[in-house]
Coordinates of C-alpha atoms and ligand atoms in Angstrom, one line a residue:
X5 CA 128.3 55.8 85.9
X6 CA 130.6 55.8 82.9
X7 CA 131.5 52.8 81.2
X8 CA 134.5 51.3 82.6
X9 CA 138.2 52.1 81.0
X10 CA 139.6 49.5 82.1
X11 CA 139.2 46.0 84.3
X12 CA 141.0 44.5 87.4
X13 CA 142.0 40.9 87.6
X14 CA 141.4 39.0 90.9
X15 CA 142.6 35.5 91.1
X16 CA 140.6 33.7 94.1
X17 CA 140.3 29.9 94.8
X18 CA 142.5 29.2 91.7
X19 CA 139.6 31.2 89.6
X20 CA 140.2 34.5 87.6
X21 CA 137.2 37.4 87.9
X22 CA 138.1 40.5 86.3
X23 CA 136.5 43.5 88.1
X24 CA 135.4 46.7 85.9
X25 CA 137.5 49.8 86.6
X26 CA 135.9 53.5 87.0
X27 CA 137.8 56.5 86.3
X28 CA 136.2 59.9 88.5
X29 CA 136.7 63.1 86.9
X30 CA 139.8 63.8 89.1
X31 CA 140.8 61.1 91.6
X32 CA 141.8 57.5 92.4
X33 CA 140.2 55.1 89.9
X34 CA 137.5 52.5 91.8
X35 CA 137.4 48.8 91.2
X36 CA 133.5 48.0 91.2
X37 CA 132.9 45.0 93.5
X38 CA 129.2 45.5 93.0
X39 CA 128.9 41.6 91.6
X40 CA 131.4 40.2 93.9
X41 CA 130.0 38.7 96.6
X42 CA 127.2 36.8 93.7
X43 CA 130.6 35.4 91.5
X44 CA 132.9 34.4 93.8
X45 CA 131.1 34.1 97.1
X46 CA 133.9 36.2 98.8
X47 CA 133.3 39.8 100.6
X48 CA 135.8 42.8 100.4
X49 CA 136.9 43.6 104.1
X50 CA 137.8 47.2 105.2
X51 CA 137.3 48.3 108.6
X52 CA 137.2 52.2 109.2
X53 CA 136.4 52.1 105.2
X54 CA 139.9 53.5 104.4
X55 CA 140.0 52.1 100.6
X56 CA 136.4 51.9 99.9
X57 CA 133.9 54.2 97.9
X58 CA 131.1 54.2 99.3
X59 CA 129.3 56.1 96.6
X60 CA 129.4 58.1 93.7
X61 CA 129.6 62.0 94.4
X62 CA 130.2 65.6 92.3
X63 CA 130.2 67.3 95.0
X64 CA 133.5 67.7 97.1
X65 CA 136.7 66.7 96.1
X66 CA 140.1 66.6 98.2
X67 CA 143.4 65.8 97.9
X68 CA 145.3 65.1 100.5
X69 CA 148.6 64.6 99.3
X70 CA 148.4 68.4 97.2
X71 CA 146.3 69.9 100.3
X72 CA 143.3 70.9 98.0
X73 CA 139.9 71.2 98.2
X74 CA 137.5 71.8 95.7
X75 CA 133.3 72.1 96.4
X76 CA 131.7 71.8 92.9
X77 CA 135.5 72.4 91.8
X78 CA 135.3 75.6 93.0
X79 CA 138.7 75.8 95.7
X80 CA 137.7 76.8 99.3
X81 CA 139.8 79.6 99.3
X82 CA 137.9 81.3 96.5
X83 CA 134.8 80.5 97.8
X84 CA 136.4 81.6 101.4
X85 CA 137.6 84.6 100.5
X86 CA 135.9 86.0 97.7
X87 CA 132.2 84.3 98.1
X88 CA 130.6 83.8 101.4
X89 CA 128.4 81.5 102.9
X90 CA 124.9 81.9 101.7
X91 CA 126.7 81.4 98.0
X92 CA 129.0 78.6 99.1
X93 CA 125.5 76.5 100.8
X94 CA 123.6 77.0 97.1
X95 CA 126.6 76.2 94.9
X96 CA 126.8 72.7 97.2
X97 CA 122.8 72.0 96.8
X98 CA 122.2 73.1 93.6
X99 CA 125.8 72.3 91.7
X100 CA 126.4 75.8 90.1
X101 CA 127.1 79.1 92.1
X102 CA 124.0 82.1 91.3
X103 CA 123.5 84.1 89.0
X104 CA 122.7 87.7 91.2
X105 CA 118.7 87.0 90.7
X106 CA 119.1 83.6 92.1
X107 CA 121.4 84.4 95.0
X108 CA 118.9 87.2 95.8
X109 CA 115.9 84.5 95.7
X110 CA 117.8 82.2 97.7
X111 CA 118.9 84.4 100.5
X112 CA 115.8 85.8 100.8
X113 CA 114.3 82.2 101.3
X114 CA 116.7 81.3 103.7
X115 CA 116.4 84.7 105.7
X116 CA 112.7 84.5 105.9
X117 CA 112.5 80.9 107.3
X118 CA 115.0 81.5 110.1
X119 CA 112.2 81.5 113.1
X120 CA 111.1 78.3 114.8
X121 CA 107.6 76.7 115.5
X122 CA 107.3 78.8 118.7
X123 CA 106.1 75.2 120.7
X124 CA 110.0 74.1 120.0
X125 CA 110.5 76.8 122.7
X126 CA 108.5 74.6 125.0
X127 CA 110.4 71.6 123.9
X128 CA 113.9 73.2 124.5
X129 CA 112.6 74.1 128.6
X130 CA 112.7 70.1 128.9
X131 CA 116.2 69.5 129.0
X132 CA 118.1 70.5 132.5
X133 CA 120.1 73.9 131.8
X134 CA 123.3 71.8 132.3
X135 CA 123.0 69.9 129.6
X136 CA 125.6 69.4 126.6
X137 CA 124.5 71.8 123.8
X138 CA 125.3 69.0 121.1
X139 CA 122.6 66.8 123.1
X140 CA 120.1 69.6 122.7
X141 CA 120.7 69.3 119.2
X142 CA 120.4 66.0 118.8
X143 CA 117.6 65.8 120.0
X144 CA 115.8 69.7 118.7
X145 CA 116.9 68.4 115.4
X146 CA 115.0 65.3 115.1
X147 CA 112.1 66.7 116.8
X148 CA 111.5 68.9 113.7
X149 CA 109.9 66.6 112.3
X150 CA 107.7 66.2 114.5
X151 CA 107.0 70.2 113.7
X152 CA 107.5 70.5 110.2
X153 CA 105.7 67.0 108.8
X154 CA 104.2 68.5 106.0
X155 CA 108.3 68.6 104.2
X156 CA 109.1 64.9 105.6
X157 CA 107.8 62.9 101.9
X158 CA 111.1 62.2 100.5
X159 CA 109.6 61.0 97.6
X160 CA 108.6 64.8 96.7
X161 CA 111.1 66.7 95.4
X162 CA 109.6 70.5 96.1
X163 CA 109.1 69.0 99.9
X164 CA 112.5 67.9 100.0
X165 CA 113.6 71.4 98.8
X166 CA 111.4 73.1 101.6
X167 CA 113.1 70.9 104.2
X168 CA 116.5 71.4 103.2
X169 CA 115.9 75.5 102.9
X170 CA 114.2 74.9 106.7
X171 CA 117.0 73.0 107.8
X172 CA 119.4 75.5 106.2
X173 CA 117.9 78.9 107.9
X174 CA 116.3 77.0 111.2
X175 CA 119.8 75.6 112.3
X176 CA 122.2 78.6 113.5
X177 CA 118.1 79.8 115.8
X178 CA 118.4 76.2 117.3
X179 CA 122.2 76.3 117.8
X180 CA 121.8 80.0 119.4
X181 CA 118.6 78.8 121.4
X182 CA 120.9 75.6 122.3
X183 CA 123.6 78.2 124.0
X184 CA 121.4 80.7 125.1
X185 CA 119.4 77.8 127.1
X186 CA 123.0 76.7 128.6
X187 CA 123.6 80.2 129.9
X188 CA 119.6 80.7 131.5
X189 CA 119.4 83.4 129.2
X190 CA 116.2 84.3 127.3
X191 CA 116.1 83.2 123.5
X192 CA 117.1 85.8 121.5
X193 CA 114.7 85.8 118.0
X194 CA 116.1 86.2 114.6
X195 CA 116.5 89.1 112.5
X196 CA 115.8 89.6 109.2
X197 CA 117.3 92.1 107.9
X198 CA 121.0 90.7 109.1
X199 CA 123.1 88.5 107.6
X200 CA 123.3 84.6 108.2
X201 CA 126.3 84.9 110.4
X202 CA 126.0 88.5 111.7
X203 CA 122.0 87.0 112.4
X204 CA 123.4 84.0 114.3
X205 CA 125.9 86.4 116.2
X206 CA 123.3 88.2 117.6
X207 CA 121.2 85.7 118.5
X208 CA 124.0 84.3 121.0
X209 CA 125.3 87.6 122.2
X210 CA 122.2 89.7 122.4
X211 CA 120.4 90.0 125.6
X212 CA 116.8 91.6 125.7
X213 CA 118.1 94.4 128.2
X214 CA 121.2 95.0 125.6
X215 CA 121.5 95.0 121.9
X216 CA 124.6 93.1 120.4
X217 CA 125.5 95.7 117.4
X218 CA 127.7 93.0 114.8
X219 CA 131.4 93.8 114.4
X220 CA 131.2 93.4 110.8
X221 CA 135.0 91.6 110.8
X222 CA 133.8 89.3 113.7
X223 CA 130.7 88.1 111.1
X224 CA 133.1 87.6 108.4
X225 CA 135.1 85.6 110.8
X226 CA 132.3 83.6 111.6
X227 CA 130.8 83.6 108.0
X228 CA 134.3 82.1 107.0
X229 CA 134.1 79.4 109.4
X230 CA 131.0 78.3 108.4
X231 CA 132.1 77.9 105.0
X232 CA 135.2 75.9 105.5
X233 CA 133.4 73.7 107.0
X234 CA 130.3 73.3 104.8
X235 CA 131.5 70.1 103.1
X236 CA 134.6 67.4 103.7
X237 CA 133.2 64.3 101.2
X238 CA 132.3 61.0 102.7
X239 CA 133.5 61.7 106.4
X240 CA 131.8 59.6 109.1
X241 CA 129.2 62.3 110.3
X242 CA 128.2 62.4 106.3
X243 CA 128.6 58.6 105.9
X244 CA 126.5 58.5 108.8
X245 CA 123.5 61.2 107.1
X246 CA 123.6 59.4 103.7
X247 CA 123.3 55.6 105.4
X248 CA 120.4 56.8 108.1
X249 CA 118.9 58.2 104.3
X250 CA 119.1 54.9 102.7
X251 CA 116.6 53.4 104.3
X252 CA 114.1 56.2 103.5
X253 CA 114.3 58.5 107.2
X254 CA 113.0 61.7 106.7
X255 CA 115.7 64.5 106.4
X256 CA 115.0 66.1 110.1
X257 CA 116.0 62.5 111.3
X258 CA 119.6 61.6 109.3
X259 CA 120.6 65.3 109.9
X260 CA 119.9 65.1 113.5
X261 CA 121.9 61.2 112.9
X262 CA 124.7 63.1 111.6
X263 CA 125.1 65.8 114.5
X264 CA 125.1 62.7 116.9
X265 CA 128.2 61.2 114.8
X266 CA 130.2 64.8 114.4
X267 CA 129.5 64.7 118.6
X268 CA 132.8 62.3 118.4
X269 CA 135.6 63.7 119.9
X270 CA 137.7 62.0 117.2
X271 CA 135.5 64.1 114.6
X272 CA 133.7 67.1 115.8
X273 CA 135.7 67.6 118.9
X274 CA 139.1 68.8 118.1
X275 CA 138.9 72.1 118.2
X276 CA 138.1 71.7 121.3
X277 CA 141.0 69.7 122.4
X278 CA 143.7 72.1 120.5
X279 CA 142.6 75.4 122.0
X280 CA 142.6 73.3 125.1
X281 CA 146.1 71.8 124.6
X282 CA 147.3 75.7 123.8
X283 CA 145.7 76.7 127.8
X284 CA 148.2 73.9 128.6
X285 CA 150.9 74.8 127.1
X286 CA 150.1 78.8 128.6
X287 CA 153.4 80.2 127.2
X288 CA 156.3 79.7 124.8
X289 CA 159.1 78.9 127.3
X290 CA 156.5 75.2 127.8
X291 CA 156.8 74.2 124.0
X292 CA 159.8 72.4 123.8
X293 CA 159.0 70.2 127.2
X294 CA 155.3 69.7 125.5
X295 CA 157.0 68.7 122.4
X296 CA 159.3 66.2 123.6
X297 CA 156.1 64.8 125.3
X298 CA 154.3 64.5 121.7
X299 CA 157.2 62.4 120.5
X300 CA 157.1 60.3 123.4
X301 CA 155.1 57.1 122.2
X302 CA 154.6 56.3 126.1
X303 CA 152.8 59.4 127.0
X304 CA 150.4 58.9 124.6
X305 CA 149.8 63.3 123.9
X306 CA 149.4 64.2 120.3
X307 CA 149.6 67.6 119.2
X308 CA 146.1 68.3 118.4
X309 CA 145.3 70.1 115.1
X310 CA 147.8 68.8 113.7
X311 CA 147.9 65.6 111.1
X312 CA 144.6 64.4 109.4
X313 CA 143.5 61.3 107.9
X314 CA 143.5 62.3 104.3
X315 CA 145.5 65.5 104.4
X316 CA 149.2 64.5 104.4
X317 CA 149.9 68.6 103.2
X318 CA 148.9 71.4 104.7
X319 CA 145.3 71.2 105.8
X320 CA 144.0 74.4 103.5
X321 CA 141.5 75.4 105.4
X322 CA 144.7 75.5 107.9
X323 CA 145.9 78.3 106.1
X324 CA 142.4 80.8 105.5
X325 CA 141.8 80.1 109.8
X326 CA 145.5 81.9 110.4
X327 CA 144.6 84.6 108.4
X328 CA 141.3 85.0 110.0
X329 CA 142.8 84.8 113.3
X330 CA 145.1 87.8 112.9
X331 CA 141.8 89.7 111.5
X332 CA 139.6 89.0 114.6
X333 CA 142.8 90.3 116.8
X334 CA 143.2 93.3 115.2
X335 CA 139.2 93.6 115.4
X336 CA 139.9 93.3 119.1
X337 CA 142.8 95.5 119.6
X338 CA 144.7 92.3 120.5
X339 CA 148.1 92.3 119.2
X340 CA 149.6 90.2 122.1
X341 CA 147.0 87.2 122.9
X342 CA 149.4 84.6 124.8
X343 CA 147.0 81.7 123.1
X344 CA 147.9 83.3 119.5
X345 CA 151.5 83.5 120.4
X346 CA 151.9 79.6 121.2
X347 CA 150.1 78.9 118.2
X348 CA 152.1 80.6 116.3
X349 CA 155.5 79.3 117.9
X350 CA 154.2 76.0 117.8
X351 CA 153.5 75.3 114.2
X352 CA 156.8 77.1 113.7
X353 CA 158.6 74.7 115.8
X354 CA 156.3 71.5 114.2
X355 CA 157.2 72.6 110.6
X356 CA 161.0 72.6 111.0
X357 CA 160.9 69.1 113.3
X358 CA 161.9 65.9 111.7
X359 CA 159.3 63.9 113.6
X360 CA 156.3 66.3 112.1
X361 CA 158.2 66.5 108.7
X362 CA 158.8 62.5 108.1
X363 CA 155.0 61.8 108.9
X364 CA 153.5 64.4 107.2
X365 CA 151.4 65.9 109.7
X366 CA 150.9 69.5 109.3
X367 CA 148.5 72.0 110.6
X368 CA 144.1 70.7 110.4
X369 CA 141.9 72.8 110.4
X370 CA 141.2 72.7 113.9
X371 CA 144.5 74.4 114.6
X372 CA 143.1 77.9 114.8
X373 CA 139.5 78.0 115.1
X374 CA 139.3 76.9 118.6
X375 CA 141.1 80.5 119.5
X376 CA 138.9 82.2 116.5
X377 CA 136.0 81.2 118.4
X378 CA 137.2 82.0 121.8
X379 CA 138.1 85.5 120.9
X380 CA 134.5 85.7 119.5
X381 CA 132.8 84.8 122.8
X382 CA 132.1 81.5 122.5
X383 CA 132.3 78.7 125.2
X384 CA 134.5 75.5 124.1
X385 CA 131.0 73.7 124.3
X386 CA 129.7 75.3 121.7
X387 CA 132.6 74.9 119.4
X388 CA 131.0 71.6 118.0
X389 CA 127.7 73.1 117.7
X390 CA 129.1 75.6 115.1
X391 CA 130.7 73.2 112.9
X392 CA 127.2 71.4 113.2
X393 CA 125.9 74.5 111.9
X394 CA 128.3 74.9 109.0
X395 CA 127.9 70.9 108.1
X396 CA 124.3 70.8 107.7
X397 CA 124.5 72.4 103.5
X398 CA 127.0 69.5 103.1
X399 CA 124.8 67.1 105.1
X400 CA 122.2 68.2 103.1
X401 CA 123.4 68.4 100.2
X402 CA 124.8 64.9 100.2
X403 CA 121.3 63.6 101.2
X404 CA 120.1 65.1 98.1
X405 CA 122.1 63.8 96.1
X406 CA 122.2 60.1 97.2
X407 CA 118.0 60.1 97.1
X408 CA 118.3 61.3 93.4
X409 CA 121.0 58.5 92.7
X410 CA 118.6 55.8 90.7
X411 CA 119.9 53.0 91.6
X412 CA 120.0 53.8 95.5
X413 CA 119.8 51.0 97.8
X414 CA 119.2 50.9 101.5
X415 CA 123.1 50.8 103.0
X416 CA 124.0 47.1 104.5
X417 CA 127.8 46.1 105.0
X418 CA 128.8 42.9 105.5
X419 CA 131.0 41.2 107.7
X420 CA 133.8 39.1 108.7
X421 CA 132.2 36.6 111.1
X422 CA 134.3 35.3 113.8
X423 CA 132.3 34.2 116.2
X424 CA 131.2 30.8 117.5
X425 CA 130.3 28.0 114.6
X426 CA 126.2 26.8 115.2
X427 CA 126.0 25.0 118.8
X428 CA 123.1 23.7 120.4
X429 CA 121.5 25.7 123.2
X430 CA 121.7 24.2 127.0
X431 CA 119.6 24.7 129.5
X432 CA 120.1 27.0 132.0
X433 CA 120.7 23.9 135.3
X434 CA 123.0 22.2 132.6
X435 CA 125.8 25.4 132.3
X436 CA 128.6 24.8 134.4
Ligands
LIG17 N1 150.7 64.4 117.1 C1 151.7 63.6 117.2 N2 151.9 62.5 116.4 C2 150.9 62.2 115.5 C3 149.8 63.1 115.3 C4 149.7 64.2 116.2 N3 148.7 65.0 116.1 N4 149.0 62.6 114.4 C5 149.6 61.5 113.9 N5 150.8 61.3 114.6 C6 151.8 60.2 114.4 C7 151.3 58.9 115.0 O1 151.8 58.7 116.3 C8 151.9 57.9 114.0 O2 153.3 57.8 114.4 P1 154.1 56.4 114.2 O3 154.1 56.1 112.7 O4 155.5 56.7 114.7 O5 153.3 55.4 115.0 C9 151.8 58.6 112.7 O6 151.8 60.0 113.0 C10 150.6 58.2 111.9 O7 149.5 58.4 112.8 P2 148.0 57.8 112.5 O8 147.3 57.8 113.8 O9 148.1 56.4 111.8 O10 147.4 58.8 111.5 P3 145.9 58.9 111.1 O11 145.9 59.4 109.7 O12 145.1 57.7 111.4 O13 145.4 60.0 112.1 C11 144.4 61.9 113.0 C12 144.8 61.2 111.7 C13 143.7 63.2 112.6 C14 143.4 61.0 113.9 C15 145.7 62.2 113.8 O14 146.6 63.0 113.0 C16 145.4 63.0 115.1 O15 145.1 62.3 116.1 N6 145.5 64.3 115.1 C17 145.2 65.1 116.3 C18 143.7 65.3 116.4 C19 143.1 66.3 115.4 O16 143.7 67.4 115.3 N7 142.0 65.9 114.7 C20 141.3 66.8 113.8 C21 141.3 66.3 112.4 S1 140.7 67.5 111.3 C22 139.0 67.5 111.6 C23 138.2 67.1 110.4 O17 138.5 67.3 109.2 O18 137.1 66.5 110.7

């Protein structure tokens, strides 16, 4: 960390501690609090971590205010729409985007690594076919380890390359096999010679009695989702990764901690909720009614995919999701879908309303890629299992990066206790 540029004064008990100031490259200085707790005794309290940085990072940056986000600087919707995903996962591991040789290299090691341990078929014919994909993951995830143990020493840097390349290519087979369980179809093995979305396409859609031939706009649709999601900084699935990594787990285990976290509906689940909230709606003559119910505090309904914690702009990933919408549509022949309509209409009406404009809440990213989704073929119960997909470079990633941090230290907040004072204990006849 740089030298500090500058120092914050706390005055506590009648004492004054001055607190070192760090400056980030772009971004809201820190005060260091490291030596706290050892000069005054006192702890910083922050529930939901809402003012607190957790770590050092140079690999995602937002702000919320301006609606940007950069990964390695780059902005998403460069890497969106002029990169793609493959380039987008090696820029956020290795910190620089490839040359042509090393994109070539990379892909190819990804591609070639996309097949499972064929027992992890076995292990998938476990769970009951009705079971929640995201559980499935869960718990496929962390068994990797149990089939890929000679990449689990974290203290090797070539096997903690190898894991995160397995973890990179392996996950969109799981997520298919995931679905493909759900359904009672037969797993659907990868190809190489496909591209990592049109690959993972297929292996969902394909059916051993039917090939599923890749609308090539439908895996840039897909490809595009994958990369808008790759990375969002120190959100509570990543938080979750880097602390499960702290106290030395092995990679399969804090990824699999992390798809447990994005599980959340308040996280991972929105999507979800939106396109389901659009169903609701079913037509534009319902919006105003449902919007009048939004503003109502007492019915407690929120327009879903709309507002975000740190975004108080447009969300931009917001903005690349439209755009992609529209394409899969046209892809489709589709120039009337009811769901796209109310979408539309919506956000039209939300942007021009004072209770939408005064809080700044403005379309997430979750606006449009619950009906991008649907119009692809998916079910809504898979819609957290993409994002999974798509989150595990920036899981990974992250991981990295915190293990190679020299002065890591095993995670441990603190507390505000408010709980009883010592007591004695009494036996059980003398409790009244
Ligand atoms: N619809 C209606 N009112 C809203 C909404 C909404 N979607 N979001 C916030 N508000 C209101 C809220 O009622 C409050 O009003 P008031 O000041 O009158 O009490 C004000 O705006 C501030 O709300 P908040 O809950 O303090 O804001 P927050 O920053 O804690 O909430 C949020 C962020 C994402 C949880 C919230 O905006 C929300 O629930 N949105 C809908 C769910 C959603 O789309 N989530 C996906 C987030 S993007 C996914 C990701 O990046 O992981």
């Amino acid at each position: 960390m740089a030298e500090p540029n500058k120092v914050a004064t706390l005055t506590l008990d009648g004492k004054t501690h001055e607190l070192p100031v760090h400056k980030g490259s772009i971004g809201p200085d820190v005060v260091d609090i490291t030596k706290l707790y050892g000069e005054t005794g006192a702890f910083t309290y922050d529930p939901g971590f809402t003012s607190t940085a957790a770590c050092q990072s140079s690999i995602t940056y937002i702000d919320g205010d301006e609606g940007i986000l950069l990964y390695r600087g780059y902005p998403i919707e460069h890497l969106a729409e002029q990169g793609d995903f493959i380039e987008t996962c090696y820029l956020l591991y290795y910190g620089e985007l490839p040359t042509a040789q090393q994109r070539k290299a990379f892909e190819k090691n990804i591609t070639y690594h996309t097949m499972v341990h064929e027992q992890m078929a076995q292990f998938f014919r476990g769970f009951r076919r009705d079971a929640h994909p995201m559980a499935v993951m869960v718990a496929t995830v962390g068994a990797m380890a149990a089939f890929y143990h000679d990449s689990i020493d974290i203290n090797d840097a070539r096997q903690r390359e190898i894991a995160s390349h397995r973890m990179i290519a392996k996950m969109p087979t799981i997520a298919a096999m995931a679905y493909k369980y759900s359904i009672g179809q037969p797993f659907v093995y990868p190809r190489n010679d496909l591209g990592y979305a049109a690959n993972f396409l297929r292996m969902c859609f394909a059916v051993p009695c039917e090939d599923y031939v890749v609308n090539p706009v439908f895996a840039r649709a897909m490809d595009r989702i994958f990369t808008l999601h790759a990375d969002h900084e120190q959100n509570a699935s990543t938080s979750t990764v880097r602390l499960a990594g702290s106290s030395g787990a092995n990679p399969f285990a804090c990824i699999a901690a992390g798809i447990a976290c994005l599980w959340g509906p308040a996280h991972g689940g929105a999507n979800e909720a939106a396109l389901n909230m659009l169903k609701e709606i079913g037509k534009k003559e319902n919006i105003p009614a449902f919007i009048d119910k939004v503003k109502d505090k007492s019915s407690n309904v929120r327009l879903m995919g709309f507002g975000h914690r740190v975004y108080k702009n447009y969300d931009p990933r917001a903005i690349i999701m439209q755009k992609t919408a529209y394409e899969v549509f046209d892809a489709l022949g589709v120039d009337d879908d009811p769901l796209l309509e109310v979408a539309r209409e919506l956000e039209r009406i939300a942007l021009s309303d004072e209770y939408f404009i005064s809080r700044k809440l403005y379309p997430n990213v979750d606006f449009y890629s619950g009906i991008i989704l649907r119009a692809l073929g998916f079910p809504t119960s898979m819609f957290t299992v993409l994002f999974a997909v798509a989150r595990t470079i920036g899981w990974i990633s992250q991981w990295k990066e915190m293990i190679a941090e020299p002065n890591q230290k095993i995670g441990r907040p603190r507390q505000l206790y408010v709980g009883s004072e010592r007591r004695d204990y009494v036996s059980l006849s003398r409790r009244g």
